[in-house]
XYZ file of C-alpha atoms in Angstrom:
655
model
C 98.799 75.536 92.277
C 99.950 78.534 93.621
C 100.512 80.449 89.889
C 97.262 79.641 88.885
C 95.483 81.100 91.806
C 97.764 84.078 91.345
C 95.617 84.037 87.483
C 92.771 83.293 89.194
C 92.911 85.894 91.457
C 93.877 88.386 88.903
C 90.975 87.506 87.035
C 88.407 88.292 89.915
C 89.867 91.619 90.818
C 89.240 92.434 87.180
C 85.658 91.377 87.656
C 85.442 93.309 91.782
C 86.897 96.684 89.833
C 84.278 96.371 86.807
C 81.859 96.259 90.118
C 83.390 99.174 91.658
C 83.925 101.328 88.785
C 79.637 101.185 87.786
C 77.914 100.466 91.088
C 78.809 103.240 93.265
C 79.084 105.621 90.424
C 75.172 105.137 89.893
C 74.516 105.180 93.402
C 76.461 108.607 93.536
C 73.865 109.390 90.721
C 70.682 108.213 92.445
C 72.058 109.159 95.932
C 71.606 105.364 96.931
C 73.264 105.003 100.368
C 73.382 100.978 99.954
C 75.239 101.576 96.113
C 77.713 104.158 97.169
C 78.685 101.702 99.885
C 79.858 98.951 97.525
C 83.034 101.401 97.040
C 84.786 100.654 100.199
C 84.606 96.776 100.440
C 85.245 96.410 96.924
C 87.973 98.749 97.184
C 89.479 96.475 99.713
C 89.093 93.375 97.925
C 90.526 94.238 94.195
C 93.551 95.567 96.574
C 93.950 92.077 98.427
C 92.859 90.149 95.359
C 95.945 92.006 92.955
C 98.559 91.636 96.141
C 97.980 87.784 96.038
C 98.466 87.708 91.959
C 101.531 89.783 92.532
C 102.877 87.449 95.516
C 102.507 84.448 93.032
C 104.268 86.017 91.028
C 106.993 87.016 93.326
C 107.023 83.259 94.424
C 107.542 81.739 90.756
C 110.881 84.084 90.415
C 112.157 83.436 94.444
C 111.249 79.630 93.586
C 112.849 80.024 89.851
C 109.966 78.205 88.586
C 110.990 77.560 84.506
C 107.555 76.279 83.957
C 106.334 79.922 83.806
C 107.333 81.322 80.651
C 108.326 85.086 82.451
C 110.276 83.353 84.552
C 112.598 81.350 81.726
C 112.776 84.905 79.622
C 113.871 86.661 83.172
C 115.522 84.976 85.606
C 118.058 82.240 86.414
C 118.475 79.634 89.284
C 122.081 81.065 90.036
C 121.236 84.639 90.131
C 120.972 86.558 93.906
C 117.887 86.249 95.584
C 117.573 89.785 95.737
C 117.707 89.938 91.807
C 115.493 86.824 91.656
C 112.406 89.189 93.552
C 113.185 92.280 91.695
C 113.283 90.247 88.465
C 109.583 90.154 89.033
C 109.009 93.719 87.936
C 112.197 93.721 85.725
C 110.103 93.290 82.593
C 106.849 94.238 80.795
C 104.425 91.871 82.263
C 105.449 92.057 85.832
C 106.086 95.491 85.839
C 102.673 96.134 84.376
C 100.846 93.596 87.330
C 103.076 96.300 89.935
C 101.618 99.142 88.154
C 98.098 97.962 88.359
C 99.081 96.994 92.095
C 99.548 100.374 93.138
C 96.990 101.758 91.366
C 94.502 99.461 93.229
C 96.576 100.038 96.416
C 95.768 104.172 96.441
C 92.652 102.919 95.872
C 92.118 100.957 98.609
C 93.798 103.684 100.888
C 91.066 106.204 99.563
C 88.443 104.219 101.201
C 90.751 103.923 104.478
C 91.629 107.199 105.087
C 88.876 109.077 102.579
C 86.004 108.606 106.300
C 85.934 112.423 106.273
C 84.764 112.816 102.576
C 81.614 113.962 101.587
C 79.992 110.119 100.420
C 79.103 111.086 96.831
C 82.832 112.561 96.375
C 84.283 109.594 97.559
C 82.078 107.061 95.749
C 82.839 109.068 92.445
C 86.673 108.912 92.778
C 86.704 105.143 94.253
C 84.599 104.780 90.412
C 87.402 106.771 88.885
C 89.990 105.350 90.219
C 88.641 101.682 89.588
C 87.978 102.323 85.748
C 91.824 103.155 85.324
C 92.303 99.732 87.237
C 89.799 97.929 84.977
C 91.703 99.533 81.943
C 94.812 98.113 83.228
C 93.307 94.884 83.688
C 92.222 94.303 80.363
C 95.694 95.296 79.267
C 97.195 92.844 81.452
C 95.022 89.670 81.080
C 94.265 90.202 77.189
C 98.192 91.352 75.733
C 100.279 90.637 78.989
C 99.431 87.919 80.628
C 102.712 87.024 83.436
C 100.925 83.328 84.201
C 101.768 82.061 80.831
C 102.811 78.413 81.306
C 105.686 76.591 78.992
C 104.188 72.923 77.997
C 107.884 72.057 78.257
C 109.708 73.864 80.851
C 113.652 74.463 80.191
C 115.795 72.982 82.909
C 117.496 76.505 83.246
C 115.900 80.483 82.370
C 117.486 83.369 80.311
C 118.587 85.107 82.912
C 117.690 88.835 83.624
C 119.427 91.860 81.539
C 122.980 92.434 83.561
C 121.909 96.224 83.670
C 118.715 95.371 85.818
C 120.558 93.428 88.322
C 121.830 96.440 90.266
C 120.329 97.219 93.800
C 119.739 100.850 92.326
C 118.024 99.405 89.695
C 116.149 97.062 92.100
C 114.417 99.442 94.051
C 113.754 102.356 91.310
C 111.313 100.964 89.669
C 108.660 100.670 92.241
C 109.266 104.209 93.669
C 108.839 105.353 90.214
C 105.336 103.501 90.060
C 104.349 104.630 93.358
C 104.763 108.522 92.133
C 103.555 107.908 88.704
C 100.435 105.565 89.498
C 100.058 108.085 92.232
C 99.003 110.877 89.968
C 96.157 108.810 89.401
C 94.586 109.939 92.880
C 94.351 113.233 91.741
C 92.941 112.784 88.447
C 90.247 110.570 90.388
C 89.875 113.833 92.710
C 89.819 116.097 89.415
C 87.286 113.873 87.271
C 85.069 112.943 90.559
C 84.984 117.117 91.574
C 83.848 117.462 87.387
C 81.029 115.056 87.543
C 79.815 116.356 91.051
C 80.065 119.942 89.510
C 81.652 121.232 92.705
C 85.248 122.753 93.364
C 86.239 124.565 96.611
C 88.398 124.699 98.820
C 87.596 121.619 100.710
C 88.053 119.797 97.656
C 92.163 121.506 97.552
C 92.717 120.255 100.810
C 91.310 117.130 99.964
C 93.617 116.368 96.686
C 97.038 118.117 98.196
C 98.089 115.199 100.130
C 97.579 112.278 97.151
C 99.496 114.701 94.483
C 102.098 115.482 97.055
C 102.790 111.496 98.199
C 103.257 110.883 94.650
C 105.605 113.700 93.764
C 107.832 112.278 96.873
C 107.951 109.082 95.180
C 108.461 110.475 91.908
C 111.068 112.743 93.468
C 113.357 109.411 94.895
C 112.226 107.265 91.858
C 114.113 109.800 89.492
C 116.809 110.362 92.197
C 117.510 106.687 92.306
C 117.533 106.039 88.777
C 119.966 108.889 88.134
C 122.441 107.752 90.356
C 122.223 104.141 88.698
C 122.882 105.793 85.431
C 125.835 107.534 87.346
C 127.703 104.379 88.529
C 126.255 101.720 86.497
C 126.456 102.845 82.915
C 130.033 103.489 83.068
C 129.989 106.667 80.909
C 130.086 109.240 83.358
C 126.634 111.301 83.447
C 123.758 111.257 85.741
C 121.135 112.601 83.011
C 121.055 111.613 78.854
C 117.683 113.603 78.167
C 116.797 109.804 77.142
C 113.270 109.362 76.361
C 112.469 107.132 79.463
C 114.047 109.304 81.697
C 112.012 112.317 80.395
C 108.981 109.863 80.731
C 109.133 110.068 84.476
C 110.338 113.702 84.247
C 107.233 115.426 82.852
C 104.700 114.387 85.069
C 107.011 115.209 88.323
C 107.181 118.963 86.448
C 103.452 119.122 86.312
C 103.016 117.652 89.974
C 104.569 120.501 91.065
C 103.065 123.099 89.240
C 99.538 121.513 91.017
C 101.222 121.242 94.280
C 101.231 124.852 94.307
C 98.160 125.703 92.306
C 96.251 123.273 95.080
C 97.426 125.514 97.659
C 95.781 128.504 95.575
C 92.678 126.640 95.416
C 92.252 125.396 99.238
C 93.381 129.241 100.336
C 91.879 131.711 98.001
C 89.382 129.308 95.952
C 91.006 130.965 92.683
C 93.006 128.965 89.558
C 90.289 126.155 89.799
C 90.008 125.559 86.098
C 93.325 125.256 85.734
C 94.294 123.470 88.788
C 91.603 120.859 87.554
C 93.697 120.596 84.145
C 96.969 120.121 85.606
C 95.388 117.146 87.655
C 94.361 115.394 84.245
C 97.348 116.587 82.545
C 99.681 115.023 84.892
C 98.370 111.527 84.732
C 97.836 111.845 81.332
C 101.655 112.472 81.126
C 102.233 109.593 83.534
C 100.248 107.289 80.581
C 102.454 109.153 77.645
C 105.161 107.584 79.838
C 103.871 104.358 80.191
C 103.295 104.466 76.277
C 106.574 105.882 75.517
C 108.539 102.977 77.641
C 106.496 100.129 76.097
C 105.351 100.992 72.499
C 108.861 100.604 70.806
C 108.869 103.876 68.918
C 111.858 105.247 71.084
C 114.934 103.056 71.719
C 116.094 103.258 74.900
C 118.426 101.236 77.375
C 115.316 101.820 80.055
C 112.553 100.064 77.925
C 110.575 97.629 79.098
C 108.821 96.341 75.233
C 109.354 96.151 72.311
C 105.799 95.833 70.507
C 103.619 98.557 68.464
C 100.718 96.339 69.537
C 100.762 96.901 73.066
C 101.626 100.426 72.417
C 98.271 101.002 70.651
C 96.316 99.147 73.779
C 98.198 102.138 75.910
C 97.802 104.989 73.295
C 93.956 103.924 74.048
C 93.969 104.300 77.598
C 95.464 107.284 77.098
C 93.021 108.554 74.573
C 90.161 107.364 76.672
C 90.819 108.781 79.714
C 92.691 111.888 78.993
C 90.553 112.728 75.926
C 87.350 111.847 78.427
C 88.542 113.818 81.125
C 89.249 117.075 78.911
C 85.841 116.988 77.342
C 84.521 116.817 81.018
C 86.620 119.708 81.919
C 85.165 121.800 78.904
C 81.385 120.686 79.414
C 81.657 121.765 83.702
C 83.452 125.086 83.027
C 80.700 126.796 84.710
C 81.341 124.975 88.087
C 84.883 126.178 88.188
C 84.240 130.005 88.866
C 86.815 131.562 90.243
C 85.771 133.082 93.938
C 89.014 134.574 95.132
C 90.194 138.045 93.278
C 94.311 138.859 93.537
C 96.382 141.492 92.389
C 99.081 141.331 90.111
C 101.777 141.506 92.762
C 100.717 138.712 95.012
C 101.524 135.343 95.968
C 98.643 133.967 93.721
C 100.493 135.964 91.063
C 103.716 134.025 91.690
C 102.296 130.934 91.959
C 101.093 131.685 88.735
C 104.390 132.520 86.587
C 105.331 129.225 88.954
C 103.146 127.118 87.029
C 103.890 128.715 83.704
C 107.592 128.370 84.342
C 107.082 124.513 84.737
C 104.479 124.036 82.047
C 106.402 125.354 79.556
C 109.638 123.562 80.576
C 107.083 120.256 80.456
C 106.125 120.793 76.991
C 109.290 122.055 76.336
C 111.079 118.255 76.842
C 107.762 116.659 75.528
C 108.527 118.727 72.266
C 112.209 117.229 72.396
C 111.260 113.501 73.343
C 108.547 113.486 70.502
C 110.338 115.460 67.881
C 112.322 112.315 66.470
C 109.095 109.996 65.861
C 107.059 113.520 64.333
C 109.945 113.986 61.970
C 109.729 110.210 60.715
C 106.086 109.953 60.121
C 105.319 113.455 59.135
C 108.521 114.810 56.907
C 110.223 110.930 56.542
C 113.405 112.328 58.211
C 115.429 111.074 60.877
C 116.392 113.332 63.747
C 118.084 113.047 66.862
C 117.453 115.189 70.104
C 120.168 115.368 72.159
C 121.174 116.793 75.367
C 122.389 120.286 73.622
C 118.283 120.919 72.745
C 117.193 120.101 75.934
C 120.016 121.750 77.893
C 119.686 125.141 76.106
C 115.678 125.358 75.719
C 115.010 123.997 78.938
C 117.673 125.563 81.325
C 116.378 129.528 81.024
C 112.548 128.103 82.884
C 114.762 126.277 85.702
C 116.848 129.765 86.068
C 113.279 131.956 86.093
C 111.727 129.407 88.569
C 115.026 129.546 90.795
C 114.769 133.575 90.661
C 111.664 134.286 91.684
C 110.664 131.510 94.333
C 111.858 133.435 97.042
C 110.451 136.388 96.324
C 107.048 135.031 95.793
C 107.165 132.890 99.075
C 107.535 136.022 100.810
C 104.206 137.689 99.123
C 101.074 137.949 101.305
C 97.867 136.628 99.627
C 95.414 138.608 97.661
C 97.885 141.885 97.058
C 101.823 142.849 98.303
C 104.594 145.549 97.758
C 107.529 143.706 95.463
C 109.775 146.388 97.180
C 109.142 145.188 100.880
C 109.373 140.904 99.515
C 112.939 141.832 97.967
C 113.741 144.107 100.904
C 113.451 141.240 103.307
C 115.784 139.378 101.069
C 118.470 141.903 100.505
C 120.560 139.855 103.170
C 120.199 136.805 101.179
C 121.069 138.059 97.768
C 123.709 140.406 98.840
C 124.994 136.615 100.142
C 124.293 134.578 96.850
C 125.879 137.372 94.599
C 129.319 137.007 97.381
C 129.550 133.843 97.145
C 128.955 133.513 92.928
C 131.628 136.499 92.748
C 134.163 134.607 95.015
C 133.560 131.298 92.533
C 134.441 133.540 89.697
C 137.306 135.125 91.092
C 139.053 131.628 91.995
C 138.260 129.684 88.818
C 140.667 130.906 85.725
C 139.286 131.228 82.208
C 136.186 129.264 82.362
C 132.627 129.939 81.976
C 130.032 131.695 83.850
C 127.971 128.352 84.114
C 129.451 127.804 87.775
C 129.327 130.874 89.250
C 126.071 131.818 88.105
C 124.992 128.066 89.723
C 126.293 128.913 92.742
C 124.871 131.948 92.944
C 121.501 130.888 91.658
C 121.299 127.766 94.494
C 122.615 129.956 97.245
C 120.044 132.642 96.443
C 117.448 129.570 96.576
C 118.761 128.155 99.745
C 118.933 131.614 102.000
C 115.696 132.620 100.444
C 113.805 129.833 101.804
C 115.725 130.569 105.226
C 114.808 133.795 105.197
C 111.242 132.965 104.509
C 111.112 130.677 107.221
C 112.707 132.976 109.919
C 110.309 135.456 108.849
C 107.504 133.529 109.908
C 108.624 133.371 113.677
C 107.499 137.466 113.941
C 109.317 140.086 115.212
C 109.532 140.395 118.985
C 111.819 138.031 120.884
C 112.255 134.380 121.428
C 111.938 133.887 117.707
C 114.145 130.509 117.986
C 111.382 128.988 120.281
C 108.578 129.861 117.376
C 110.947 128.807 114.910
C 110.832 125.004 116.308
C 107.039 125.248 116.564
C 106.269 126.258 113.092
C 104.210 123.762 111.647
C 105.931 121.065 109.627
C 104.260 122.125 106.487
C 106.660 125.620 106.632
C 109.417 122.931 107.335
C 108.804 121.036 104.616
C 108.257 124.288 102.161
C 111.636 125.554 103.141
C 113.310 121.934 102.472
C 112.021 121.848 99.139
C 113.095 124.777 97.957
C 116.476 124.846 99.404
C 116.790 121.168 98.123
C 116.312 122.369 94.586
C 118.326 125.134 95.269
C 121.149 122.103 96.156
C 120.375 119.864 93.064
C 120.666 122.893 90.512
C 123.692 124.684 92.127
C 125.112 121.075 91.941
C 124.232 120.458 88.147
C 126.141 123.378 87.411
C 129.294 123.072 88.987
C 129.499 119.628 87.946
C 128.989 120.675 84.422
C 131.466 123.771 84.822
C 134.065 122.286 86.777
C 134.353 118.129 85.985
C 137.785 116.994 84.792
C 138.566 114.086 82.021
C 140.525 112.005 80.913
C 140.899 108.949 78.483
C 144.565 107.597 77.968
C 146.039 104.282 77.467
C 147.371 103.334 80.956
C 150.721 100.832 81.110
C 150.957 98.585 84.447
C 152.408 100.229 87.182
C 153.063 103.607 85.560
C 151.249 106.395 87.431
C 149.673 109.790 85.601
C 148.139 112.616 87.014
C 144.345 113.806 86.850
C 144.346 117.214 87.924
C 145.218 117.375 91.725
C 145.637 113.269 91.673
C 147.812 110.441 90.583
C 146.227 107.553 89.676
C 148.342 103.930 89.159
C 147.445 100.573 87.855
C 148.709 98.106 89.581
C 147.187 94.983 88.508
C 144.573 93.575 86.289
C 142.948 90.302 87.456
C 140.153 87.637 86.241
C 137.667 86.199 88.679
C 134.747 84.597 88.976
C 130.965 86.055 90.079
C 128.241 84.596 91.280
C 126.323 84.568 87.413
C 129.182 86.686 85.633
C 133.253 86.713 84.934
C 134.944 89.812 85.804
C 137.774 91.469 84.776
C 138.865 93.736 87.792
C 141.479 96.314 87.820
C 143.305 97.430 91.168
C 143.975 100.999 90.612
C 145.386 103.158 93.552
C 144.581 106.932 93.667
C 146.598 109.587 95.414
C 147.019 113.130 96.425
C 150.479 114.782 97.424
C 151.929 111.657 96.991
C 149.788 110.287 99.817
C 147.340 107.377 99.092
C 143.742 108.013 99.857
C 142.286 104.923 98.197
C 142.166 101.486 96.264
C 139.462 101.502 93.877
C 138.428 98.125 92.074
C 136.957 99.493 88.026
C 135.526 96.006 86.971
C 134.318 94.253 83.219
C 131.601 91.593 83.748
C 130.615 89.214 81.140
C 127.269 87.569 81.711
C 127.457 84.230 79.929
C 123.705 83.305 80.487
C 122.412 86.569 78.530
C 125.506 87.042 76.683
C 125.807 90.341 77.566
C 128.973 92.773 79.099
C 128.409 95.341 81.694
C 130.810 98.452 83.188
C 131.194 98.646 87.031
C 132.900 102.258 87.390
C 135.019 102.415 90.941
C 134.415 105.688 92.305
C 135.858 107.035 95.359
C 133.061 109.649 96.792
C 133.980 112.288 98.830
C 131.413 115.396 99.833
C 132.818 117.724 98.007
C 133.488 115.391 94.804
C 134.144 111.906 93.614
C 137.018 110.633 91.408
C 135.153 108.101 89.127
C 137.383 105.365 86.910
C 136.316 103.301 84.136
C 138.762 100.411 82.681
C 138.188 99.446 79.093
C 139.897 97.395 76.882
C 143.339 95.858 76.701
C 145.561 96.774 73.836
C 148.038 95.534 71.614
C 151.043 97.211 73.738
C 149.911 95.212 76.727
C 148.185 98.464 78.019
C 144.977 99.066 79.416
C 142.261 101.844 78.410
C 141.009 103.922 81.017
C 138.721 106.859 81.766
C 138.975 109.028 84.558
C 136.578 111.892 85.842
C 136.816 114.331 88.596
C 133.257 114.961 89.249
C 132.683 118.331 91.775
C 129.508 118.448 93.845
C 128.188 115.109 92.500
C 126.683 113.978 95.743
C 124.828 117.204 96.237
C 122.696 116.255 93.124
C 121.084 113.680 95.275
C 121.575 115.160 98.289
C 119.366 117.271 97.625
C 116.849 115.671 95.609
C 116.791 113.581 99.046
C 115.848 117.046 100.776
C 113.126 117.687 98.208
C 111.668 114.541 99.263
C 112.259 114.902 102.847
C 110.635 118.582 102.497
C 107.327 116.408 100.980
C 107.529 114.370 103.770
C 107.405 116.910 106.495
C 104.694 118.506 104.513
C 102.436 115.531 104.203
C 103.235 114.377 108.040
C 101.426 117.739 108.837
C 98.199 117.586 110.267
C 96.453 120.104 108.307
C 97.045 118.637 105.269
C 96.294 115.050 105.702
C 93.285 113.530 103.563
C 90.712 113.701 106.476
C 92.182 116.693 108.203
C 88.751 119.205 107.504
C 86.821 117.421 105.790
C 84.138 116.158 108.569
C 83.931 119.709 109.438
C 82.608 120.495 105.955
C 80.999 117.187 105.980
C 79.176 118.571 109.050
C 78.450 121.721 107.940
C 76.687 120.293 104.547
C 74.447 117.943 106.670
C 73.593 121.082 109.159
C 72.921 122.696 106.015
C 70.495 120.426 104.701
């Protein structure tokens, strides 16, 4: 009964979305307050109905309702409760329902917190947001219905993909979707502003919090996915430039560029057309990511679906929304005339350079991701583009970004002097070079990657600290003023420093990690770097819904035991699929990573061992970036309605 009610609620939400898409848009055009007022209750109703439908599907998974086809394909009665719940979105149909739930959530939030928006802009924003929901409601109901019943329910289900039965991946998709779909609000604001024909400083202030929230969630979601790949897949890496990894990374790059360009619109009323274009492209790349994950055209361990017909539907949605928005963008070019002028040496120019580097980096990732498909379609050649291409083509843009970021943050608006900004950063630069030189002196016979990464990361961190300190003035009492600085200033410093830490950690890990692969006999110690490992025993055990082959490994250093490690191989009998569970000894400056392989004919066991320096700093830097975004978002000056009521009052007075 609950399943049928959920299906019915989804159909009702689709109908409400159609009304919300049409009526407020007409009302805004005709200036009919009653029609515009439909948007807010419709947004609330749409969200509540979709939430009920999602809750009904989750209840079917929790109670193991095997009369539902989706539950049979993606669950099992012996599965732990956490994975029964996460199984709701651990498949194509359920994940699309989560996708549309978040679309409606953001629409409802715009209704809740958009009280200061001009009525016509608010109505248009909610109409455009609902149009996105309409497209995906249609996609779900006509191609991916999660509520299909089976005439003869089986006794038990086929289980969830074992790779998805992990706490990290249970929370990774919701955060990622909050970021993906959150960019729909920036898109809706951009299209609504184009329809209205007015893009000004107030628009820049309104669009920034939505973009910032999406960027925060994307940062957390990408970090969770990277962490999961590191400890779950057993190959010891945190990033493989997989098509699905790239699908989330590309919108993150464009969202970062959009955040910075929206500041220029707000502060100087410049870069209007570029900011609107970024808002369109950021959401467009989110749709491209959805297409990559679900079309089956590009293979990935993360992919949800292998159905080209569904991919065509998503491609049509992508073409309609992105193509339509770009057409409107071309028609409204006259409404985006920039008012603020600025010199070649200014903060605006630094933001432009920042945006170019991020946008070109995104294009490089897109080209590498799609090139195998293009080569096969047009040249009848099967190619693969792997990490070497991405590392060589992408890294220079990030190095350039890291070099200019501290200088750009120190430049004043409109015009400035480059020498003064660089002079302010002299101590940060000297300290960064000293740290890089120290790393070079300590390592022997290795590449420059580690020292250069340390220098670049330190430059960004120290530059962020200098920028923060410079905002306290030159007189006494600077520490007190530092603590009273706006949260946005602290947020910017945290985000920039977090990016620097992540860059350094990636460079240090790549340059200084150690790897050992060998056949290990029971009880015989072996050395990897400064550590001694001994395989003491291998046992067979049974888990909740899998069988385990687990090793007992002693980790020692200088003759002293420092950890007992337990690498595992799991076999899931229902899914008929094995997984590898690495044993990791986490420490502040390094990880020791052990993977148990197969038993050999001589009685030994294959083992892979890695000593990975600074690995945890990668995710620590990501969390610091997300914290910086959250601090900025909590600044009252950047909330959705901040300043909007004043602008609205001025407009009323002018009329």
